[in-house]
Short mmCIF file of C-alpha atoms and ligand atoms in Angstrom, two decimals:
data_model
loop_
_atom_site.label_atom_id
_atom_site.label_comp_id
_atom_site.label_asym_id
_atom_site.label_seq_id
_atom_site.Cartn_x
_atom_site.Cartn_y
_atom_site.Cartn_z
CA MET H 1 -9.05 4.96 -31.89
CA SER H 2 -12.33 3.05 -31.95
CA ASN H 3 -10.49 -0.13 -32.53
CA THR H 4 -7.02 0.40 -30.10
CA ILE H 5 -6.75 -1.89 -27.27
CA GLN H 6 -7.42 0.26 -23.86
CA ALA H 7 -6.45 -0.83 -20.49
CA ILE H 8 -9.40 -2.71 -18.50
CA ARG H 9 -11.79 -0.43 -16.66
CA GLY H 10 -10.56 0.06 -13.02
CA MET H 11 -7.09 -0.80 -14.12
CA ASN H 12 -4.88 2.13 -14.30
CA ASP H 13 -1.61 2.62 -16.08
CA ILE H 14 0.88 4.81 -13.87
CA LEU H 15 2.45 6.86 -16.06
CA PRO H 16 6.55 8.46 -15.68
CA ASP H 17 5.01 12.03 -14.27
CA GLN H 18 2.70 10.31 -11.64
CA ALA H 19 5.47 7.16 -11.07
CA HIS H 20 7.87 9.65 -9.41
CA LEU H 21 5.65 10.11 -6.16
CA TRP H 22 5.26 6.09 -6.01
CA GLU H 23 8.76 5.83 -5.84
CA PHE H 24 8.99 8.10 -3.53
CA PHE H 25 6.19 6.82 -1.32
CA GLU H 26 7.91 3.00 -1.91
CA GLU H 27 10.93 4.58 -0.84
CA THR H 28 9.76 5.98 2.32
CA VAL H 29 7.76 2.96 3.22
CA ARG H 30 10.67 0.87 2.82
CA ASP H 31 12.77 2.55 4.76
CA TRP H 32 10.00 3.34 7.43
CA LEU H 33 9.23 -0.47 8.02
CA HIS H 34 13.04 -1.60 8.14
CA SER H 35 12.78 0.85 10.93
CA TYR H 36 10.25 -1.29 13.04
CA GLY H 37 12.30 -4.59 12.25
CA TYR H 38 9.72 -5.85 9.39
CA ARG H 39 11.02 -8.03 6.68
CA ASN H 40 9.98 -8.29 2.89
CA ILE H 41 7.94 -11.25 1.81
CA ARG H 42 6.28 -11.69 -1.98
CA MET H 43 3.69 -13.85 -2.38
CA PRO H 44 2.11 -15.01 -6.01
CA ILE H 45 -0.64 -12.62 -7.13
CA VAL H 46 -2.76 -16.00 -8.04
CA GLU H 47 -3.74 -18.81 -5.40
CA GLN H 48 -5.94 -21.39 -5.31
CA THR H 49 -9.93 -19.85 -4.80
CA ALA H 50 -10.16 -22.20 -1.96
CA LEU H 51 -7.70 -20.06 0.16
CA PHE H 52 -9.55 -16.75 -0.18
CA LYS H 53 -13.12 -18.51 0.55
CA ARG H 54 -11.53 -20.27 3.75
CA ALA H 55 -9.52 -17.39 5.04
CA ILE H 56 -11.72 -14.04 4.04
CA GLY H 57 -15.14 -15.96 4.45
CA GLU H 58 -17.68 -17.35 2.27
CA VAL H 59 -20.29 -14.49 3.27
CA THR H 60 -18.17 -11.46 2.43
CA ASP H 61 -18.43 -8.58 -0.08
CA ILE H 62 -14.84 -10.11 -1.21
CA VAL H 63 -15.89 -13.71 -1.65
CA GLU H 64 -19.50 -13.18 -2.79
CA LYS H 65 -19.08 -10.46 -5.26
CA GLU H 66 -15.54 -8.93 -6.10
CA MET H 67 -12.95 -11.89 -6.86
CA TYR H 68 -11.29 -12.45 -10.15
CA THR H 69 -11.48 -16.04 -10.33
CA PHE H 70 -10.96 -18.09 -13.21
CA ILE H 71 -10.59 -21.68 -14.50
CA ASP H 72 -7.30 -22.94 -15.49
CA ALA H 73 -8.02 -24.37 -18.57
CA LEU H 74 -5.05 -27.06 -18.11
CA ASN H 75 -5.81 -28.87 -14.87
CA GLY H 76 -9.55 -27.54 -14.10
CA GLU H 77 -8.24 -25.88 -11.41
CA SER H 78 -9.95 -22.66 -9.78
CA LEU H 79 -7.83 -19.74 -9.26
CA THR H 80 -8.50 -16.40 -8.24
CA LEU H 81 -6.13 -13.04 -8.57
CA ARG H 82 -5.43 -12.03 -4.76
CA PRO H 83 -7.96 -9.67 -3.72
CA GLU H 84 -5.95 -8.81 -0.48
CA GLY H 85 -2.65 -10.09 0.54
CA THR H 86 -3.06 -11.62 4.30
CA ALA H 87 -4.36 -15.01 3.06
CA ALA H 88 -1.28 -15.52 0.95
CA CYS H 89 0.86 -14.27 3.50
CA VAL H 90 -0.22 -16.62 5.94
CA ARG H 91 -0.70 -19.30 3.88
CA ALA H 92 3.20 -18.92 2.97
CA VAL H 93 4.33 -18.51 6.83
CA ILE H 94 2.35 -22.14 7.33
CA GLN H 95 3.60 -23.66 4.00
CA HIS H 96 7.37 -22.72 4.98
CA ASN H 97 6.76 -23.27 8.44
CA LEU H 98 8.30 -19.68 9.41
CA LEU H 99 6.96 -19.57 12.72
CA TYR H 100 9.57 -22.17 13.86
CA ASN H 101 12.14 -19.73 14.04
CA GLY H 102 9.92 -17.69 16.57
CA PRO H 103 7.11 -14.96 15.81
CA GLN H 104 7.97 -12.77 12.71
CA ARG H 105 7.44 -9.03 11.51
CA LEU H 106 6.52 -9.23 7.48
CA PHE H 107 5.55 -6.82 4.95
CA TYR H 108 4.68 -7.10 1.45
CA SER H 109 3.30 -4.80 -1.15
CA GLY H 110 1.89 -4.89 -4.82
CA PRO H 111 -1.46 -4.94 -6.95
CA MET H 112 -4.68 -6.49 -5.63
CA PHE H 113 -8.04 -7.28 -7.46
CA ARG H 114 -11.59 -6.59 -6.64
CA HIS H 115 -14.04 -6.49 -9.16
CA GLU H 116 -16.06 -3.29 -7.52
CA ARG H 117 -17.66 -0.43 -9.39
CA PRO H 118 -14.79 1.87 -10.48
CA GLN H 119 -14.72 5.30 -8.88
CA LYS H 120 -12.29 7.90 -7.49
CA GLY H 121 -10.32 6.02 -4.76
CA ARG H 122 -11.66 2.61 -5.86
CA TYR H 123 -10.29 0.77 -8.72
CA ARG H 124 -10.40 -2.89 -10.09
CA GLN H 125 -6.68 -3.29 -9.93
CA PHE H 126 -5.49 -1.37 -6.66
CA HIS H 127 -2.17 -1.38 -4.55
CA GLN H 128 -1.93 -2.22 -1.28
CA VAL H 129 1.20 -2.27 1.70
CA GLY H 130 0.39 -5.04 3.83
CA VAL H 131 2.21 -5.22 7.39
CA GLU H 132 1.74 -8.85 9.11
CA SER H 133 3.23 -9.47 12.87
CA LEU H 134 2.50 -13.38 13.51
CA GLY H 135 3.37 -15.15 16.59
CA TYR H 136 2.95 -12.30 19.03
CA SER H 137 -0.37 -11.86 21.43
CA GLY H 138 -0.43 -8.85 23.35
CA PRO H 139 -1.76 -5.78 22.98
CA ASP H 140 2.05 -4.07 22.68
CA ILE H 141 2.25 -5.26 18.96
CA ASP H 142 -1.30 -4.00 18.09
CA ALA H 143 -0.40 -0.74 19.62
CA GLU H 144 3.12 -0.57 17.84
CA GLN H 145 1.49 -1.01 14.68
CA ILE H 146 -0.88 1.67 15.34
CA ILE H 147 1.76 3.95 16.64
CA MET H 148 4.00 3.57 13.50
CA CYS H 149 1.48 4.45 10.94
CA ALA H 150 1.26 7.68 13.01
CA ARG H 151 4.88 8.30 12.23
CA LEU H 152 4.53 7.49 8.61
CA TRP H 153 1.80 9.73 8.02
CA LYS H 154 3.93 12.38 9.44
CA LYS H 155 6.87 11.46 7.08
CA LEU H 156 4.69 11.67 4.06
CA GLY H 157 3.41 14.90 5.37
CA LEU H 158 -0.35 13.74 5.46
CA GLN H 159 -2.85 16.06 7.10
CA ASP H 160 -6.31 15.27 8.50
CA VAL H 161 -5.81 11.47 9.17
CA SER H 162 -7.56 10.04 12.20
CA LEU H 163 -7.71 6.85 14.25
CA GLN H 164 -10.80 4.87 14.77
CA ILE H 165 -10.18 1.74 16.82
CA ASN H 166 -12.70 -0.81 18.27
CA THR H 167 -12.89 -4.43 19.89
CA LEU H 168 -14.47 -7.52 17.97
CA GLY H 169 -13.88 -9.11 21.55
CA SER H 170 -13.09 -12.98 21.67
CA ALA H 171 -14.94 -15.39 19.89
CA GLY H 172 -16.98 -16.19 23.04
CA SER H 173 -18.15 -12.28 23.20
CA ARG H 174 -19.10 -12.42 19.79
CA ALA H 175 -21.13 -15.45 20.06
CA LEU H 176 -23.19 -14.04 22.97
CA HIS H 177 -23.51 -10.39 20.66
CA ARG H 178 -24.45 -12.71 17.58
CA THR H 179 -27.20 -14.30 19.27
CA LYS H 180 -28.78 -10.61 20.35
CA LEU H 181 -28.21 -8.89 17.00
CA ILE H 182 -30.10 -12.17 15.35
CA GLN H 183 -32.67 -11.16 17.81
CA TYR H 184 -32.81 -7.59 16.81
CA PHE H 185 -32.67 -7.42 13.28
CA THR H 186 -35.38 -10.26 13.33
CA ALA H 187 -37.49 -8.20 15.23
CA HIS H 188 -37.16 -5.40 12.63
CA GLU H 189 -36.76 -7.69 9.38
CA ASN H 190 -39.14 -5.43 7.29
CA LEU H 191 -36.42 -2.61 7.76
CA LEU H 192 -33.71 -4.77 6.19
CA ASP H 193 -32.57 -4.47 2.71
CA GLU H 194 -31.69 -7.78 0.52
CA ASP H 195 -27.96 -8.00 1.42
CA ALA H 196 -28.95 -7.74 4.94
CA ARG H 197 -32.17 -10.33 5.15
CA ARG H 198 -29.50 -12.87 3.57
CA ARG H 199 -26.67 -12.26 6.23
CA LEU H 200 -29.15 -12.33 8.99
CA HIS H 201 -28.37 -16.01 10.34
CA SER H 202 -25.25 -16.75 8.07
CA ASN H 203 -23.50 -13.70 9.39
CA PRO H 204 -25.40 -11.07 11.26
CA LEU H 205 -22.63 -8.82 12.31
CA ARG H 206 -21.34 -7.90 8.70
CA ILE H 207 -25.22 -6.13 8.81
CA LEU H 208 -23.34 -3.50 10.88
CA ASP H 209 -20.95 -2.71 8.00
CA SER H 210 -23.42 -1.71 5.71
CA LYS H 211 -23.50 1.05 3.59
CA ASN H 212 -27.08 1.61 2.84
CA PRO H 213 -28.15 4.93 4.02
CA ALA H 214 -31.77 3.38 4.54
CA MET H 215 -30.15 1.11 7.26
CA GLN H 216 -28.39 3.44 9.14
CA ALA H 217 -30.77 4.18 11.86
CA LEU H 218 -31.59 1.01 12.58
CA ILE H 219 -27.89 -0.22 12.69
CA ASP H 220 -27.04 2.50 15.26
CA ALA H 221 -29.65 1.11 17.70
CA ALA H 222 -28.33 -2.20 17.41
CA PRO H 223 -26.92 -4.12 20.22
CA LYS H 224 -23.54 -3.09 20.51
CA LEU H 225 -20.53 -5.79 21.03
CA LEU H 226 -18.90 -3.65 23.77
CA ASP H 227 -21.56 -4.55 25.93
CA GLU H 228 -20.94 -8.00 25.79
CA LEU H 229 -17.14 -8.05 25.98
CA ASP H 230 -15.55 -10.88 28.48
CA GLU H 231 -12.75 -9.89 30.86
CA ALA H 232 -9.97 -10.97 28.37
CA SER H 233 -11.24 -8.87 25.42
CA LEU H 234 -11.47 -5.72 27.59
CA LYS H 235 -8.35 -6.20 28.81
CA HIS H 236 -6.67 -6.47 25.59
CA PHE H 237 -8.61 -3.92 24.55
CA GLU H 238 -7.90 -1.47 27.37
CA GLY H 239 -3.79 -2.62 27.20
CA VAL H 240 -3.98 -1.18 23.56
CA GLN H 241 -5.58 1.94 24.54
CA VAL H 242 -3.40 2.62 27.12
CA LEU H 243 -0.11 2.31 25.09
CA LEU H 244 -1.97 4.33 22.30
CA ARG H 245 -2.30 7.33 25.41
CA SER H 246 1.28 7.05 26.29
CA ALA H 247 2.15 7.72 22.72
CA ASP H 248 -0.04 10.59 22.27
CA VAL H 249 -1.68 9.16 19.13
CA PRO H 250 -5.45 10.35 19.48
CA TYR H 251 -7.76 7.92 19.02
CA GLU H 252 -11.68 7.40 18.71
CA ILE H 253 -13.65 4.44 19.63
CA ASN H 254 -15.96 3.44 16.87
CA THR H 255 -18.20 0.55 17.87
CA ARG H 256 -19.54 0.34 14.40
CA LEU H 257 -16.09 -0.74 12.99
CA VAL H 258 -16.32 -4.22 12.24
CA ARG H 259 -14.04 -4.59 8.96
CA GLY H 260 -15.01 -6.11 5.80
CA LEU H 261 -13.14 -9.47 6.38
CA ASP H 262 -14.61 -12.13 8.76
CA TYR H 263 -10.78 -13.12 10.14
CA TYR H 264 -10.69 -10.39 12.75
CA ASN H 265 -10.98 -10.30 16.52
CA TYR H 266 -10.08 -7.95 19.61
CA THR H 267 -8.57 -5.26 18.20
CA VAL H 268 -9.74 -3.53 14.72
CA PHE H 269 -8.71 -0.26 13.40
CA GLU H 270 -9.10 2.33 10.63
CA TRP H 271 -7.33 5.32 9.17
CA VAL H 272 -9.98 7.75 7.92
CA THR H 273 -9.52 11.35 6.14
CA THR H 274 -12.20 13.27 5.37
CA ARG H 275 -10.42 14.90 2.63
CA LEU H 276 -11.05 11.98 0.01
CA GLY H 277 -14.70 11.72 -0.09
CA ALA H 278 -16.54 8.43 0.14
CA GLN H 279 -13.57 6.24 -0.16
CA GLY H 280 -12.06 7.73 3.06
CA THR H 281 -10.41 4.89 4.68
CA VAL H 282 -6.51 4.62 3.98
CA CYS H 283 -5.30 2.23 6.05
CA ALA H 284 -7.20 -0.64 8.00
CA GLY H 285 -6.33 -3.74 9.79
CA GLY H 286 -6.14 -5.61 13.13
CA ARG H 287 -6.11 -8.84 15.04
CA TYR H 288 -6.69 -12.17 13.18
CA ASP H 289 -6.13 -14.99 15.99
CA GLY H 290 -7.68 -17.65 14.74
CA LEU H 291 -6.96 -17.42 10.73
CA ILE H 292 -3.55 -19.43 11.05
CA GLU H 293 -5.44 -22.24 12.48
CA GLN H 294 -8.51 -21.74 10.18
CA ILE H 295 -6.26 -22.38 6.78
CA GLY H 296 -4.41 -25.33 8.37
CA GLY H 297 -1.45 -24.19 10.21
CA LYS H 298 -0.64 -24.64 14.25
CA PRO H 299 -2.73 -22.12 16.05
CA ALA H 300 -1.06 -18.67 16.58
CA PRO H 301 -1.73 -15.25 17.34
CA ALA H 302 -1.23 -12.46 14.55
CA CYS H 303 -2.39 -8.87 13.73
CA GLY H 304 -1.69 -6.93 10.66
CA PHE H 305 -3.06 -4.13 8.28
CA ALA H 306 -3.08 -2.99 4.89
CA MET H 307 -2.62 0.82 3.31
CA GLY H 308 -4.66 1.84 0.09
CA VAL H 309 -1.46 3.30 -1.90
CA GLU H 310 -3.78 4.85 -4.55
CA ARG H 311 -5.67 6.49 -1.67
CA LEU H 312 -2.57 7.58 0.60
CA LEU H 313 -0.99 8.83 -2.79
CA ALA H 314 -4.39 11.33 -3.85
CA LEU H 315 -3.91 12.41 -0.05
CA MET H 316 -0.66 13.42 -0.44
CA GLU H 317 -1.60 15.12 -3.87
CA GLU H 318 -4.45 16.72 -1.64
CA SER H 319 -2.33 18.05 0.91
CA ALA H 320 0.10 19.33 -1.40
CA LEU H 321 3.20 17.42 -0.85
CA SER H 322 6.08 18.71 -3.08
CA VAL H 323 8.22 15.80 -3.86
CA PRO H 324 11.76 16.32 -5.35
CA LEU H 325 11.76 15.34 -8.86
CA LYS H 326 14.60 12.99 -9.50
CA VAL H 327 16.82 14.22 -12.76
CA PRO H 328 19.79 12.93 -14.34
CA ASP H 329 23.24 14.43 -13.20
CA ALA H 330 24.45 15.01 -16.44
CA TYR H 331 23.33 14.71 -20.44
CA LEU H 332 25.93 13.71 -22.67
CA ILE H 333 26.39 15.24 -26.26
CA HIS H 334 28.73 14.44 -28.77
CA GLN H 335 29.33 15.47 -32.42
CA GLY H 336 31.59 14.18 -34.82
CA GLU H 337 33.16 10.65 -35.70
CA ALA H 338 35.65 10.81 -33.32
CA ALA H 339 33.10 11.80 -30.55
CA ASP H 340 30.55 9.31 -31.56
CA LYS H 341 32.76 6.40 -30.99
CA ILE H 342 33.90 6.98 -27.68
CA ALA H 343 30.72 8.78 -26.19
CA LEU H 344 29.30 5.36 -25.23
CA GLN H 345 32.34 4.15 -23.34
CA VAL H 346 32.59 7.53 -21.92
CA SER H 347 28.94 7.47 -20.55
CA GLU H 348 30.00 4.06 -18.99
CA GLN H 349 33.00 5.56 -17.19
CA LEU H 350 30.79 8.23 -15.79
CA ARG H 351 28.52 5.75 -14.35
CA ASP H 352 31.43 3.88 -12.71
CA ALA H 353 32.43 7.40 -11.23
CA GLY H 354 28.89 7.25 -9.85
CA LEU H 355 26.95 9.74 -12.20
CA HIS H 356 23.39 9.12 -13.55
CA VAL H 357 23.98 9.98 -16.96
CA VAL H 358 22.00 10.27 -19.93
CA LEU H 359 23.63 9.24 -23.10
CA HIS H 360 21.97 11.56 -26.27
CA CYS H 361 21.08 8.77 -28.79
CA GLY H 362 19.88 9.69 -32.43
CA GLY H 363 22.03 12.50 -33.59
CA GLY H 364 21.29 15.60 -34.89
CA SER H 365 22.82 19.14 -34.34
CA PHE H 366 24.72 20.73 -31.76
CA LYS H 367 21.93 22.98 -30.93
CA SER H 368 19.50 20.61 -31.18
CA GLN H 369 20.79 17.88 -28.80
CA MET H 370 21.97 21.05 -26.49
CA LYS H 371 17.90 21.70 -26.11
CA LYS H 372 17.23 17.98 -25.39
CA ALA H 373 19.72 18.33 -22.87
CA ASP H 374 17.89 21.38 -21.42
CA ALA H 375 14.71 19.81 -21.37
CA ASN H 376 15.77 16.53 -20.08
CA GLY H 377 16.05 18.42 -16.54
CA ALA H 378 19.94 17.35 -16.03
CA HIS H 379 22.32 19.56 -13.92
CA TYR H 380 24.90 19.12 -16.40
CA ALA H 381 25.22 19.06 -20.21
CA ILE H 382 28.85 17.45 -20.63
CA ILE H 383 29.83 17.77 -24.32
CA ILE H 384 32.40 15.61 -26.83
CA GLY H 385 33.25 17.44 -29.88
CA ASP H 386 36.22 16.68 -32.25
CA ASP H 387 38.77 18.70 -30.07
CA GLU H 388 37.68 16.98 -26.75
CA ALA H 389 37.83 13.87 -28.54
CA SER H 390 41.47 13.94 -29.42
CA ALA H 391 42.42 15.57 -26.18
CA SER H 392 40.28 13.03 -24.31
CA GLU H 393 38.63 15.31 -22.31
CA LEU H 394 34.93 16.69 -21.86
CA SER H 395 33.59 20.28 -22.03
CA VAL H 396 31.24 20.63 -18.74
CA LYS H 397 28.64 23.40 -18.71
CA PRO H 398 26.06 24.03 -16.02
CA LEU H 399 22.82 24.00 -17.04
CA ARG H 400 20.63 24.80 -14.16
CA GLU H 401 22.89 27.61 -12.65
CA LEU H 402 24.95 30.51 -14.02
CA GLY H 403 28.77 29.24 -14.80
CA GLU H 404 31.30 28.84 -17.39
CA GLN H 405 31.61 25.69 -19.72
CA ALA H 406 35.02 24.19 -18.25
CA ARG H 407 37.42 21.56 -20.25
CA MET H 408 38.83 18.78 -18.11
CA GLY H 409 39.15 14.94 -17.91
CA VAL H 410 36.71 12.01 -17.20
CA SER H 411 37.63 11.71 -13.45
CA GLU H 412 37.57 15.12 -12.91
CA ALA H 413 34.13 16.08 -14.49
CA ALA H 414 32.58 13.21 -12.18
CA ASP H 415 34.29 14.36 -9.34
CA MET H 416 33.37 18.15 -9.87
CA ILE H 417 29.73 17.47 -10.56
CA LYS H 418 29.22 14.85 -7.81
CA SER H 419 30.97 17.27 -5.04
CA LYS H 420 28.65 20.73 -6.76
CA ILE H 421 25.28 18.52 -6.76
CA ASP H 422 26.35 17.10 -3.27
CA ALA H 423 26.73 20.82 -1.89
CA LYS H 424 23.54 21.40 -3.14
CA ARG H 425 21.74 18.68 -1.36
P1 ATP E 501 -13.86 -0.44 1.91
O1 ATP E 501 -14.87 -0.26 2.99
O2 ATP E 501 -13.37 1.19 1.27
O3 ATP E 501 -14.30 -1.04 0.49
P2 ATP E 501 -12.35 -2.72 2.56
O4 ATP E 501 -12.88 -2.86 3.81
O5 ATP E 501 -12.98 -3.62 1.50
O6 ATP E 501 -12.59 -1.25 2.21
P3 ATP E 501 -9.65 -3.73 3.23
O7 ATP E 501 -9.87 -5.04 2.43
O8 ATP E 501 -9.46 -3.56 4.50
O9 ATP E 501 -10.82 -2.52 2.65
O10 ATP E 501 -8.60 -3.05 2.47
C1 ATP E 501 -7.61 -2.25 3.20
C2 ATP E 501 -7.42 -0.94 2.43
O11 ATP E 501 -7.39 -1.06 1.05
C3 ATP E 501 -8.64 0.02 2.37
O12 ATP E 501 -8.66 0.75 3.45
C4 ATP E 501 -8.37 1.05 1.14
O13 ATP E 501 -7.41 1.88 1.45
C5 ATP E 501 -7.58 -0.20 -0.18
N1 ATP E 501 -8.68 -0.36 -0.86
C6 ATP E 501 -9.60 -1.54 -0.75
N2 ATP E 501 -10.34 -1.64 -1.85
C7 ATP E 501 -9.83 -0.92 -2.82
C8 ATP E 501 -9.99 -0.25 -4.03
N3 ATP E 501 -11.30 -1.38 -4.53
N4 ATP E 501 -9.73 0.29 -4.40
C9 ATP E 501 -8.64 1.04 -3.91
N5 ATP E 501 -8.36 0.80 -2.91
C10 ATP E 501 -8.73 -0.12 -2.17
MG1 MG E 502 -14.46 -3.05 0.04
#
């Protein structure tokens, strides 16, 4: 094994036995997003490094230490594998002037890349579903985004996911708070770790986001942004809460929730679970009214969130959700010269009639083909031997329930199998 090439650490293969859960998740999510009027957008995986620096912020974990950045050997440009989707989505919206047609509800999904220490729930290539509403300023859209998450958790059968919200206020409120934080942390500079000391003047709010256990008491006692909020900030925050209460979505206000990215203002939220250990945040987002202008667009408000797909799937498995396996309707067995000649064509006819069919390939005895049909999980075996071939018929044998083998024509077989399987659903 030593000289075989392996996948890169922290980047996982998703094998067929797991992939069916992914497919179930993706189908459920797409249907759920369409039910709220969100439309799909697809951006490239690689962008100019400057986009992420400008959007996410220079003094953040992502930009400081987690990005996969490289120089394009052909033209010397600095490029980065996307660590998140919002920056590219907003770039695309600006570049194609999408807001010209009014506010947009958009979603995307796919792999993101961060150079972190791989562990359970934390990978170097991971997947997000991102949801962005651009051009909306009121608390109604913030609340809708949160409420729609609650619906998805229900659809996915997730247990034990709870909501934390906070407000980061307006730029003015944050400036006041920032001054007080710098004063407070400067007074306790001996208790700060290296990261915090470095951020003290560049981004003191981010010190509150520190995961260092040794600093938790200090952080707990730090000045609260909530005490500096201006009237507009309070009104927006209250507006979100009123809507959450009227939708019966329970929440907890967590004043320490500041989020890992710089671009948020007003509402921020996280959905967390206690069932996944340290990597308990399955979905996170909030409002980012300044970002569009910050990366060169005409100022417009926006809010959005991203779900961590691996963490949600782990939680689905943890909740022992049973996802029905997708099995073929029929497995087509054929033997003899005449049968072999028509088998491929018959399998196409059955698919034309709407069946999912696996055509046996590779020959073998009737018995060994039958074994393959059984192992494959298909509902029916369809058999073409010399007799069937000369009569232009098929033999159909149920594999998942008792029942006799019967002879019939191709379209009759397709109709019979479809109606039996539909009746079982
Ligand atoms: P964390 O605090 O766990 O590092 P974050 O604040 O960096 O998360 P976001 O940038 O808000 O995460 O990304 C949204 C979601 O994407 C997270 O809540 C999480 O579910 C998921 N996520 C983020 N980083 C990873 C990763 N390295 N591996 C797997 N999932 C991740
Ligand atoms: Mg992170």
